[in-house]
Coordinates of C-alpha atoms in Angstrom, one line a residue:
M23 CA -5.5 -22.0 30.3
A24 CA -2.4 -23.6 28.9
D25 CA 0.1 -21.6 27.2
V26 CA 1.4 -23.7 24.5
N27 CA 4.3 -22.8 22.2
P28 CA 6.3 -24.5 19.2
P29 CA 9.3 -26.8 19.9
S30 CA 11.6 -24.0 19.9
E31 CA 10.2 -22.8 23.3
A32 CA 10.0 -24.7 26.6
D33 CA 8.0 -25.7 29.9
V34 CA 7.5 -28.5 32.3
S35 CA 5.9 -31.8 33.6
P36 CA 4.4 -34.2 31.4
P37 CA 0.6 -33.9 30.9
G38 CA -1.4 -36.2 33.2
Q39 CA 1.8 -37.3 35.4
R40 CA 1.2 -36.0 39.1
T41 CA 4.7 -37.2 40.4
G42 CA 3.0 -37.2 44.1
A43 CA 2.2 -33.5 43.9
H44 CA -1.4 -33.5 43.9
E45 CA -0.8 -30.0 42.3
N46 CA -4.5 -29.3 41.6
T47 CA -6.2 -30.2 45.1
G48 CA -4.1 -27.9 47.2
R49 CA -2.9 -30.9 49.4
P50 CA 0.8 -31.2 50.4
T51 CA 3.1 -33.3 48.5
P52 CA 4.8 -36.1 50.1
S53 CA 8.1 -35.1 52.1
G54 CA 10.6 -33.3 50.1
A55 CA 8.7 -32.3 47.0
A56 CA 7.6 -28.6 46.1
L57 CA 4.0 -27.9 45.4
A58 CA 3.1 -27.3 41.8
T59 CA 0.8 -24.4 43.1
G60 CA 0.4 -21.9 45.6
P61 CA 3.0 -19.9 47.7
A62 CA 5.1 -21.3 50.5
T63 CA 4.3 -20.6 54.4
P64 CA 6.9 -18.8 56.0
A65 CA 10.1 -20.6 55.9
D66 CA 13.9 -20.0 56.1
P67 CA 14.7 -18.0 52.9
A68 CA 18.0 -20.0 52.6
A69 CA 16.2 -23.4 52.6
P70 CA 16.8 -25.7 49.7
V71 CA 14.6 -25.0 46.6
G72 CA 11.6 -27.4 46.9
G73 CA 12.0 -28.4 50.5
G74 CA 9.1 -28.1 53.1
H75 CA 5.4 -28.4 53.0
Y76 CA 2.9 -25.7 52.6
A77 CA -0.7 -24.9 52.0
A78 CA -1.9 -23.9 48.4
P79 CA -3.2 -20.3 48.1
T80 CA -6.6 -19.3 46.7
A81 CA -6.5 -18.6 43.1
S82 CA -7.3 -14.9 43.8
A83 CA -4.2 -14.7 46.2
A84 CA -2.0 -16.1 43.6
R85 CA -3.3 -13.8 41.1
D86 CA -2.8 -10.6 43.1
R87 CA 0.6 -11.8 44.1
T88 CA 1.9 -12.5 40.6
T89 CA 0.5 -9.6 38.7
L90 CA 2.9 -6.8 39.7
S91 CA 3.0 -4.1 37.4
P92 CA 5.5 -4.8 34.6
G93 CA 8.7 -2.7 35.2
A94 CA 7.6 -1.7 38.8
A95 CA 10.4 -1.8 41.4
P96 CA 9.9 -4.7 43.9
A97 CA 8.9 -3.8 47.3
A98 CA 11.4 -6.4 48.6
P99 CA 15.2 -6.9 47.5
V100 CA 16.0 -9.6 44.9
D101 CA 18.7 -12.0 46.0
R102 CA 20.4 -11.8 42.5
D103 CA 22.8 -14.7 42.8
R104 CA 20.3 -17.1 44.1
L105 CA 17.8 -15.8 41.3
T106 CA 20.1 -16.6 38.8
R107 CA 21.1 -20.0 39.8
L108 CA 17.3 -20.7 40.1
L109 CA 15.9 -19.1 36.9
G110 CA 18.6 -17.1 35.1
H111 CA 20.4 -19.6 33.0
A112 CA 20.1 -20.9 29.3
D113 CA 18.1 -23.7 30.3
T114 CA 15.2 -21.7 32.0
A115 CA 15.6 -18.9 29.4
W116 CA 12.2 -20.3 27.7
L117 CA 10.3 -19.9 31.0
V118 CA 11.4 -16.5 31.7
Q119 CA 10.4 -15.3 28.3
R120 CA 7.1 -17.1 28.7
I121 CA 6.5 -15.1 31.7
R122 CA 7.9 -11.8 30.3
R123 CA 5.3 -12.4 27.3
R124 CA 2.5 -12.6 29.9
M125 CA 3.4 -9.5 31.6
A126 CA 3.9 -7.7 28.4
R127 CA 0.0 -8.6 27.5
D128 CA -1.2 -7.8 31.1
E129 CA -2.1 -11.7 31.6
P130 CA -2.1 -13.1 34.9
L131 CA 0.7 -15.1 35.8
T132 CA -1.0 -18.4 36.9
G133 CA -2.0 -21.7 35.1
S134 CA 0.5 -23.8 33.2
V135 CA 2.9 -23.0 30.4
T136 CA 4.1 -26.0 28.2
L137 CA 7.3 -26.9 26.3
A138 CA 6.4 -29.4 23.5
T139 CA 10.1 -31.2 23.1
P140 CA 12.4 -30.2 25.8
T141 CA 15.8 -31.2 25.7
P142 CA 17.3 -33.2 28.8
A143 CA 19.2 -30.0 30.3
Q144 CA 16.0 -28.2 30.1
R145 CA 14.2 -30.9 31.9
A146 CA 16.7 -31.0 34.4
A147 CA 16.7 -27.3 35.0
T148 CA 13.0 -27.5 35.7
E149 CA 13.6 -30.5 38.2
R150 CA 16.0 -28.4 40.0
L151 CA 13.9 -25.4 40.0
L152 CA 11.0 -27.1 41.5
G153 CA 12.8 -29.7 43.4
R154 CA 10.8 -32.7 42.0
A155 CA 10.9 -34.9 39.1
A156 CA 9.8 -33.3 35.9
G157 CA 8.5 -36.7 34.5
T158 CA 9.1 -38.5 31.5
G159 CA 6.3 -37.5 29.0
R160 CA 7.1 -36.1 25.5
S161 CA 6.2 -32.6 26.7
L162 CA 6.7 -30.7 29.8
N163 CA 4.3 -28.5 31.8
V164 CA 5.2 -25.8 34.5
R165 CA 2.6 -24.3 36.8
L166 CA 3.6 -20.8 37.3
E167 CA 2.1 -20.5 40.9
A168 CA 4.6 -23.5 41.7
V169 CA 7.5 -21.2 40.4
D170 CA 6.3 -18.2 42.2
A171 CA 6.0 -20.2 45.5
V172 CA 9.8 -21.3 45.0
L173 CA 10.9 -17.9 44.2
R174 CA 9.2 -16.3 47.3
R175 CA 10.1 -19.0 49.9
S176 CA 13.6 -19.3 48.8
G177 CA 14.0 -15.4 48.9
A178 CA 15.4 -15.3 45.7
A179 CA 12.5 -12.9 44.6
P180 CA 10.4 -12.3 47.8
D181 CA 7.8 -10.5 45.5
G182 CA 7.4 -13.2 43.0
L183 CA 7.5 -13.8 39.3
A184 CA 6.8 -10.5 38.1
A185 CA 9.7 -9.0 40.2
A186 CA 12.1 -12.1 39.4
V187 CA 11.7 -11.5 35.6
T188 CA 12.1 -7.8 35.9
A189 CA 15.2 -8.2 37.7
L190 CA 16.7 -10.7 35.2
T191 CA 15.6 -8.9 32.0
G192 CA 14.8 -5.3 32.5
S193 CA 11.6 -3.5 32.8
V194 CA 8.6 -4.9 30.6
A195 CA 6.9 -2.6 28.3
R196 CA 3.1 -3.2 27.9
L197 CA 2.2 -4.4 24.6
A198 CA -1.0 -2.0 24.7
D199 CA 1.2 0.8 25.5
T200 CA 3.6 -0.3 22.7
R201 CA 1.0 -0.6 20.1
E202 CA -0.6 2.8 21.2
Q203 CA 2.8 4.5 20.7
E204 CA 3.2 2.8 17.4
A205 CA -0.3 3.7 16.1
D206 CA 0.5 7.3 17.0
A207 CA 3.8 7.2 15.2
W208 CA 2.1 5.8 12.0
R209 CA -0.6 8.6 12.4
D210 CA 2.1 11.2 12.6
A211 CA 4.1 9.5 9.4
Y212 CA 1.3 10.5 7.2
A213 CA 1.2 14.1 8.3
P214 CA 2.8 15.2 5.3
L215 CA -0.2 14.4 3.0
A216 CA -2.1 17.2 4.6
T217 CA 0.1 19.9 2.6
L218 CA -1.2 18.5 -0.7
T219 CA -3.8 20.4 -2.8
P220 CA -7.4 19.7 -2.4
E221 CA -7.7 17.7 -5.5
L222 CA -5.5 15.1 -4.2
A223 CA -7.1 14.7 -0.8
P224 CA -9.1 11.6 -2.2
W225 CA -5.8 10.0 -3.1
A226 CA -4.3 11.1 0.2
D227 CA -7.0 9.4 2.1
R228 CA -6.8 6.2 -0.1
L229 CA -3.2 6.2 0.8
R230 CA -3.8 6.2 4.6
R231 CA -6.0 3.2 4.3
D232 CA -4.6 1.0 1.6
G233 CA -1.3 -0.3 3.1
L234 CA 0.8 0.7 0.4
V235 CA 3.1 3.0 2.4
R236 CA 3.6 0.4 5.0
R237 CA 4.5 -2.1 2.3
L238 CA 7.1 0.6 1.1
A239 CA 8.5 2.0 4.2
P240 CA 8.8 -0.6 7.3
T241 CA 8.9 2.3 10.0
P242 CA 6.9 5.1 10.7
Q243 CA 10.0 7.4 10.6
K244 CA 10.9 6.0 7.0
A245 CA 7.4 6.5 6.0
R246 CA 7.3 10.1 7.1
D247 CA 10.3 10.7 5.1
L248 CA 9.2 9.0 2.0
L249 CA 5.9 10.7 2.2
T250 CA 7.5 14.2 2.8
S251 CA 9.6 13.6 -0.5
T252 CA 6.3 12.5 -2.3
T253 CA 4.4 15.7 -1.3
V254 CA 7.3 17.9 -2.5
A255 CA 7.4 16.3 -6.0
L256 CA 3.7 16.5 -6.4
R257 CA 3.3 20.0 -5.3
A258 CA 5.7 20.9 -7.9
L259 CA 3.2 19.1 -10.7
P260 CA 2.1 19.3 -13.2
T261 CA 5.1 21.1 -15.0
C262 CA 4.9 22.9 -18.2
P263 CA 6.7 22.9 -20.4
P264 CA 7.7 19.2 -19.9
V265 CA 11.1 18.4 -18.6
S266 CA 12.9 15.2 -18.3
L267 CA 12.2 13.0 -15.2
A268 CA 15.8 13.0 -14.1
A269 CA 16.1 16.7 -14.4
F270 CA 12.8 17.2 -12.5
A271 CA 14.0 14.8 -9.7
N272 CA 17.4 16.7 -9.5
R273 CA 15.9 20.2 -9.5
T274 CA 12.9 19.2 -6.8
L275 CA 14.5 16.5 -4.6
G276 CA 18.3 17.0 -5.1
D277 CA 18.8 13.6 -6.6
A278 CA 18.5 12.7 -10.3
H279 CA 17.9 9.2 -9.5
A280 CA 15.2 9.7 -6.8
L281 CA 12.4 8.9 -9.2
D282 CA 14.1 6.0 -10.8
E283 CA 11.7 3.0 -11.8
G284 CA 11.2 0.7 -8.9
T285 CA 11.9 2.9 -6.1
P286 CA 9.4 3.6 -3.3
L287 CA 9.3 7.2 -4.0
A288 CA 8.8 6.5 -7.7
T289 CA 6.0 4.3 -6.9
L290 CA 4.0 6.7 -4.8
V291 CA 4.7 9.8 -6.9
H292 CA 3.6 7.8 -10.0
S293 CA 0.5 7.0 -8.2
G294 CA -0.3 10.5 -7.0
I295 CA 0.4 11.9 -10.8
R296 CA -2.4 9.6 -12.0
A297 CA -4.9 10.9 -9.1
L298 CA -3.9 14.3 -10.2
T299 CA -4.0 14.1 -14.0
G300 CA -6.8 11.5 -14.0
F301 CA -4.7 9.1 -16.1
P302 CA -6.5 5.9 -16.3
D303 CA -5.0 2.7 -14.6
G304 CA -3.1 0.4 -17.0
I305 CA 0.0 -1.7 -17.1
G306 CA 3.2 -2.0 -19.0
A307 CA 6.2 0.2 -19.6
E308 CA 4.6 2.5 -22.3
W309 CA 1.5 3.0 -19.7
R310 CA 4.0 4.2 -17.2
R311 CA 5.9 6.5 -19.3
E312 CA 2.5 8.2 -20.7
A313 CA 1.3 8.6 -17.0
W314 CA 4.7 10.5 -16.1
A315 CA 4.4 12.4 -19.2
S316 CA 0.7 13.3 -18.4
A317 CA 2.3 15.6 -15.7
G318 CA 4.8 17.0 -18.0
L319 CA 7.7 14.3 -16.8
L320 CA 9.2 12.7 -19.7
K321 CA 11.4 9.5 -19.4
D322 CA 12.4 10.4 -22.9
A323 CA 11.5 12.7 -25.6
L324 CA 11.3 10.4 -28.7
S325 CA 9.1 7.5 -27.7
S326 CA 6.3 9.6 -27.3
T327 CA 4.5 10.5 -30.6
V328 CA 1.3 12.0 -32.3
L329 CA -0.1 11.5 -35.7
T330 CA -1.2 14.4 -38.0
L331 CA -2.6 15.1 -41.2
G332 CA -3.0 18.5 -42.9
L333 CA -1.1 20.3 -40.3
T334 CA 1.5 23.1 -41.1
G335 CA 3.7 25.6 -39.1
T336 CA 7.2 24.0 -39.5
P337 CA 8.9 23.1 -43.1
A338 CA 8.5 19.4 -42.5
L339 CA 4.9 19.6 -41.6
D340 CA 4.5 22.1 -44.7
T341 CA 5.9 19.6 -46.9
L342 CA 3.9 16.6 -45.8
A343 CA 0.8 18.8 -45.8
E344 CA 1.4 19.6 -49.3
E345 CA 1.8 16.0 -50.2
G346 CA -1.3 14.8 -48.4
E347 CA 0.9 12.7 -46.3
P348 CA 0.8 12.0 -42.5
A349 CA 3.3 13.2 -40.2
V350 CA 4.6 11.7 -37.1
L351 CA 5.9 14.2 -34.4
T352 CA 7.9 13.4 -31.5
L353 CA 7.7 15.0 -28.1
R354 CA 11.2 16.4 -28.8
Q355 CA 10.1 18.0 -32.0
L356 CA 7.1 19.5 -30.2
T357 CA 9.0 20.8 -27.2
R358 CA 11.7 22.1 -29.4
T359 CA 10.2 23.4 -32.7
P360 CA 6.5 23.3 -32.1
P361 CA 4.3 24.7 -35.3
H362 CA 4.7 28.4 -35.6
T363 CA 0.9 28.7 -37.0
A364 CA -2.3 27.4 -35.6
P365 CA -5.4 26.8 -38.1
S366 CA -8.7 27.8 -36.8
T367 CA -10.4 24.4 -36.6
V368 CA -8.5 21.0 -35.8
Y369 CA -10.2 17.8 -35.9
V370 CA -9.2 15.1 -33.4
C371 CA -9.9 11.3 -33.6
E372 CA -9.0 8.4 -31.4
N373 CA -7.8 5.6 -34.1
P374 CA -5.3 5.8 -36.8
T375 CA -7.7 4.1 -39.0
V376 CA -9.7 7.4 -39.6
L377 CA -6.5 9.5 -40.2
A378 CA -5.1 6.9 -42.6
T379 CA -8.3 6.8 -44.7
A380 CA -8.8 10.7 -44.4
A381 CA -5.4 10.8 -46.2
D382 CA -6.3 8.2 -48.9
T383 CA -9.5 10.1 -49.5
H384 CA -8.8 13.6 -49.3
G385 CA -5.0 13.9 -49.6
P386 CA -3.9 17.7 -49.5
A387 CA -7.3 18.6 -49.3
C388 CA -7.9 17.2 -45.9
P389 CA -8.3 19.8 -43.1
P390 CA -5.9 19.7 -40.0
L391 CA -6.6 16.1 -38.3
V392 CA -4.8 15.0 -35.2
C393 CA -5.1 11.5 -33.8
L394 CA -4.3 10.2 -30.3
Q395 CA -4.0 6.5 -31.0
G396 CA -5.8 5.7 -27.6
Q397 CA -5.0 7.4 -24.6
P398 CA -3.6 10.8 -25.2
S399 CA 0.3 10.8 -25.3
A400 CA 2.6 13.5 -23.9
A401 CA 3.3 14.2 -27.7
A402 CA -0.6 14.6 -28.3
L403 CA -1.3 16.8 -25.2
A404 CA 1.7 19.1 -26.0
L405 CA 0.6 19.6 -29.6
L406 CA -3.1 20.2 -28.7
R407 CA -2.3 22.3 -25.8
H408 CA -0.1 24.4 -28.2
L409 CA -2.7 24.5 -30.8
H410 CA -5.3 25.6 -28.3
T411 CA -3.0 28.3 -26.9
H412 CA -2.4 29.9 -30.3
G413 CA -6.4 30.0 -31.1
A414 CA -7.4 26.7 -32.8
T415 CA -10.8 25.1 -31.7
L416 CA -10.7 21.4 -31.1
H417 CA -13.4 19.0 -32.3
Y418 CA -13.1 15.6 -30.9
H419 CA -14.7 12.2 -31.9
G420 CA -14.0 8.6 -30.2
D421 CA -15.3 5.4 -29.9
F422 CA -18.9 4.9 -28.3
D423 CA -17.8 2.6 -25.3
W424 CA -16.6 3.1 -21.9
G425 CA -13.1 3.1 -22.9
G426 CA -13.7 5.8 -25.5
L427 CA -15.5 8.0 -22.9
R428 CA -12.7 7.6 -20.6
I429 CA -10.2 8.8 -23.2
A430 CA -12.1 11.7 -24.3
A431 CA -12.8 12.7 -20.5
A432 CA -9.0 12.2 -19.9
L433 CA -8.3 14.7 -23.0
L434 CA -10.9 17.1 -21.8
R435 CA -9.0 17.4 -18.3
H436 CA -6.0 18.5 -20.1
V437 CA -7.6 20.7 -23.1
P438 CA -11.0 22.1 -24.1
W439 CA -12.6 20.5 -27.0
Q440 CA -16.1 20.5 -28.9
P441 CA -17.7 17.3 -29.5
W442 CA -17.4 16.1 -33.1
R443 CA -20.5 13.8 -33.7
Y444 CA -19.9 12.6 -30.1
T445 CA -23.1 13.1 -28.2
A446 CA -26.2 11.2 -27.1
A447 CA -27.9 11.8 -30.2
D448 CA -25.0 11.0 -32.3
Y449 CA -24.8 7.6 -30.6
R450 CA -28.3 6.8 -31.1
T451 CA -27.8 7.7 -35.0
A452 CA -24.8 5.4 -35.2
A453 CA -26.2 2.4 -33.1
A454 CA -29.4 2.5 -35.4
A455 CA -27.2 2.4 -38.5
A456 CA -25.3 -0.5 -37.2
P457 CA -27.5 -3.3 -36.0
L458 CA -24.6 -5.7 -35.8
S459 CA -22.5 -3.6 -33.3
P460 CA -21.0 -5.8 -30.4
H461 CA -22.4 -5.5 -26.9
L462 CA -21.0 -3.0 -24.6
T463 CA -19.1 -4.2 -21.7
G464 CA -16.7 -3.0 -19.2
T465 CA -17.0 -0.3 -16.5
P466 CA -19.4 2.7 -17.1
A467 CA -17.8 5.9 -17.4
S468 CA -19.1 9.6 -17.3
A469 CA -19.1 12.0 -20.4
P470 CA -18.7 15.4 -19.0
W471 CA -19.2 16.9 -22.5
D472 CA -22.8 15.5 -22.6
P473 CA -24.4 14.1 -19.5
D474 CA -27.1 12.1 -21.7
L475 CA -24.2 9.9 -23.2
R476 CA -23.6 7.6 -20.3
P477 CA -27.3 6.8 -19.7
T478 CA -28.0 6.4 -23.5
L479 CA -25.0 3.9 -23.8
T480 CA -26.4 2.0 -20.8
E481 CA -29.7 2.1 -22.5
L482 CA -28.9 0.7 -26.0
G483 CA -26.0 -1.5 -24.7
V484 CA -23.9 -1.6 -27.9
R485 CA -20.5 -0.3 -28.8
V486 CA -19.8 1.7 -32.0
E487 CA -16.3 2.2 -32.9
E488 CA -15.1 5.0 -35.0
E489 CA -14.6 2.8 -38.1
A490 CA -18.6 2.2 -38.3
V491 CA -19.1 5.7 -38.7
L492 CA -16.2 6.4 -40.8
D493 CA -18.0 7.8 -43.9
I494 CA -19.8 10.3 -41.9
L495 CA -16.4 11.6 -40.4
L496 CA -14.9 11.9 -43.9
N497 CA -17.9 13.8 -45.3
D498 CA -17.4 16.2 -42.4
L499 CA -13.7 16.4 -43.3
A500 CA -14.7 17.1 -47.1
R501 CA -16.2 20.2 -46.2

């Protein structure tokens, strides 16, 4: 089988041109020309390269002779000066590399190698090596058996091609061995993942398979170092009370910038946090910030906020509650001066329309109400955890669709709550009262607080947003 390479490499004698060789028949060439196949008969090792007549060997003999184990010491000494003159210069380097590549792949050193566009110097070097004209075709073919025969007969390398290439370029590592060693090194690189908590085991398994680590770290050692730092960070999470991302990085990893945006370590730790906290997939800077915050890591303490109505416990909240006006609390406020009191019951909704309408309808009489505004922010989680810890019972309502279920489930993983008209029975009632509700779309999600809710959504196939049941929710808040 021919070994064909791009124009940057090289090989010998144009396809189809015999130049008096009868290479494939085993018959001797006309006087003075070397055969393109087979070993030489015993001859003076100092004879000119390509001189004399000899019979072609059998294919099995040629194969046995030219598949010396890569890197093995030759049985007969190599004439290095003669070998260098024949095969060790720049214009035959392409041929040496082809042979070396075959050795690395455990391929037989037989058959042809082809150079698509040889230079005149490469063509001349081949003619000197084989002692015959290389032809005038566009490409050049070299029979490896012919090169082997020249090397053996001339005494340059009595043990043939493999010994010659080893002498010129050093021992050849078997590609199979190299790949096995690399595979072992990569398996070892993932060892730090075994130190993670069981809840992160599925994430670690996915990381071993999805290729992300190899894209982030080009070598096994760099990958191991990266995963070691990743596991150190994840084992310290979640953190409570929340801390700044830079402070956490400095305290845990010894470098305040270790988790800066765009670094390989930040990419892996951010991914692990989402698996740890159940934070849903998304895109954008705000989504990334909230994902960090779900584990108590704050990129800043001002941009994360939560809406409240009727909540007291600080001078500012007391004033707004008396006026029946909504309050916007930042994470900074909640971590520095959280409410010093907690009501027995707190209602929680998903959409700000509910809270705004409640303020318009009930004003100062509205019971404490907290609005997530979609995915629970770090500020919302901090407030609800604080209220729950101080004895408040939380009642939650959200949209009846797959996204709403995911938000509710994410909240439930952080803080316990009771459904506020948010069960399968409530969904049936709401769907029946809203016949023009849009079709339900998206990937189904589970509802841990009511296992019947998911199959009921699938059965009815419509989405019911909070605004569609606003009057019912407002009546509950009037009690």
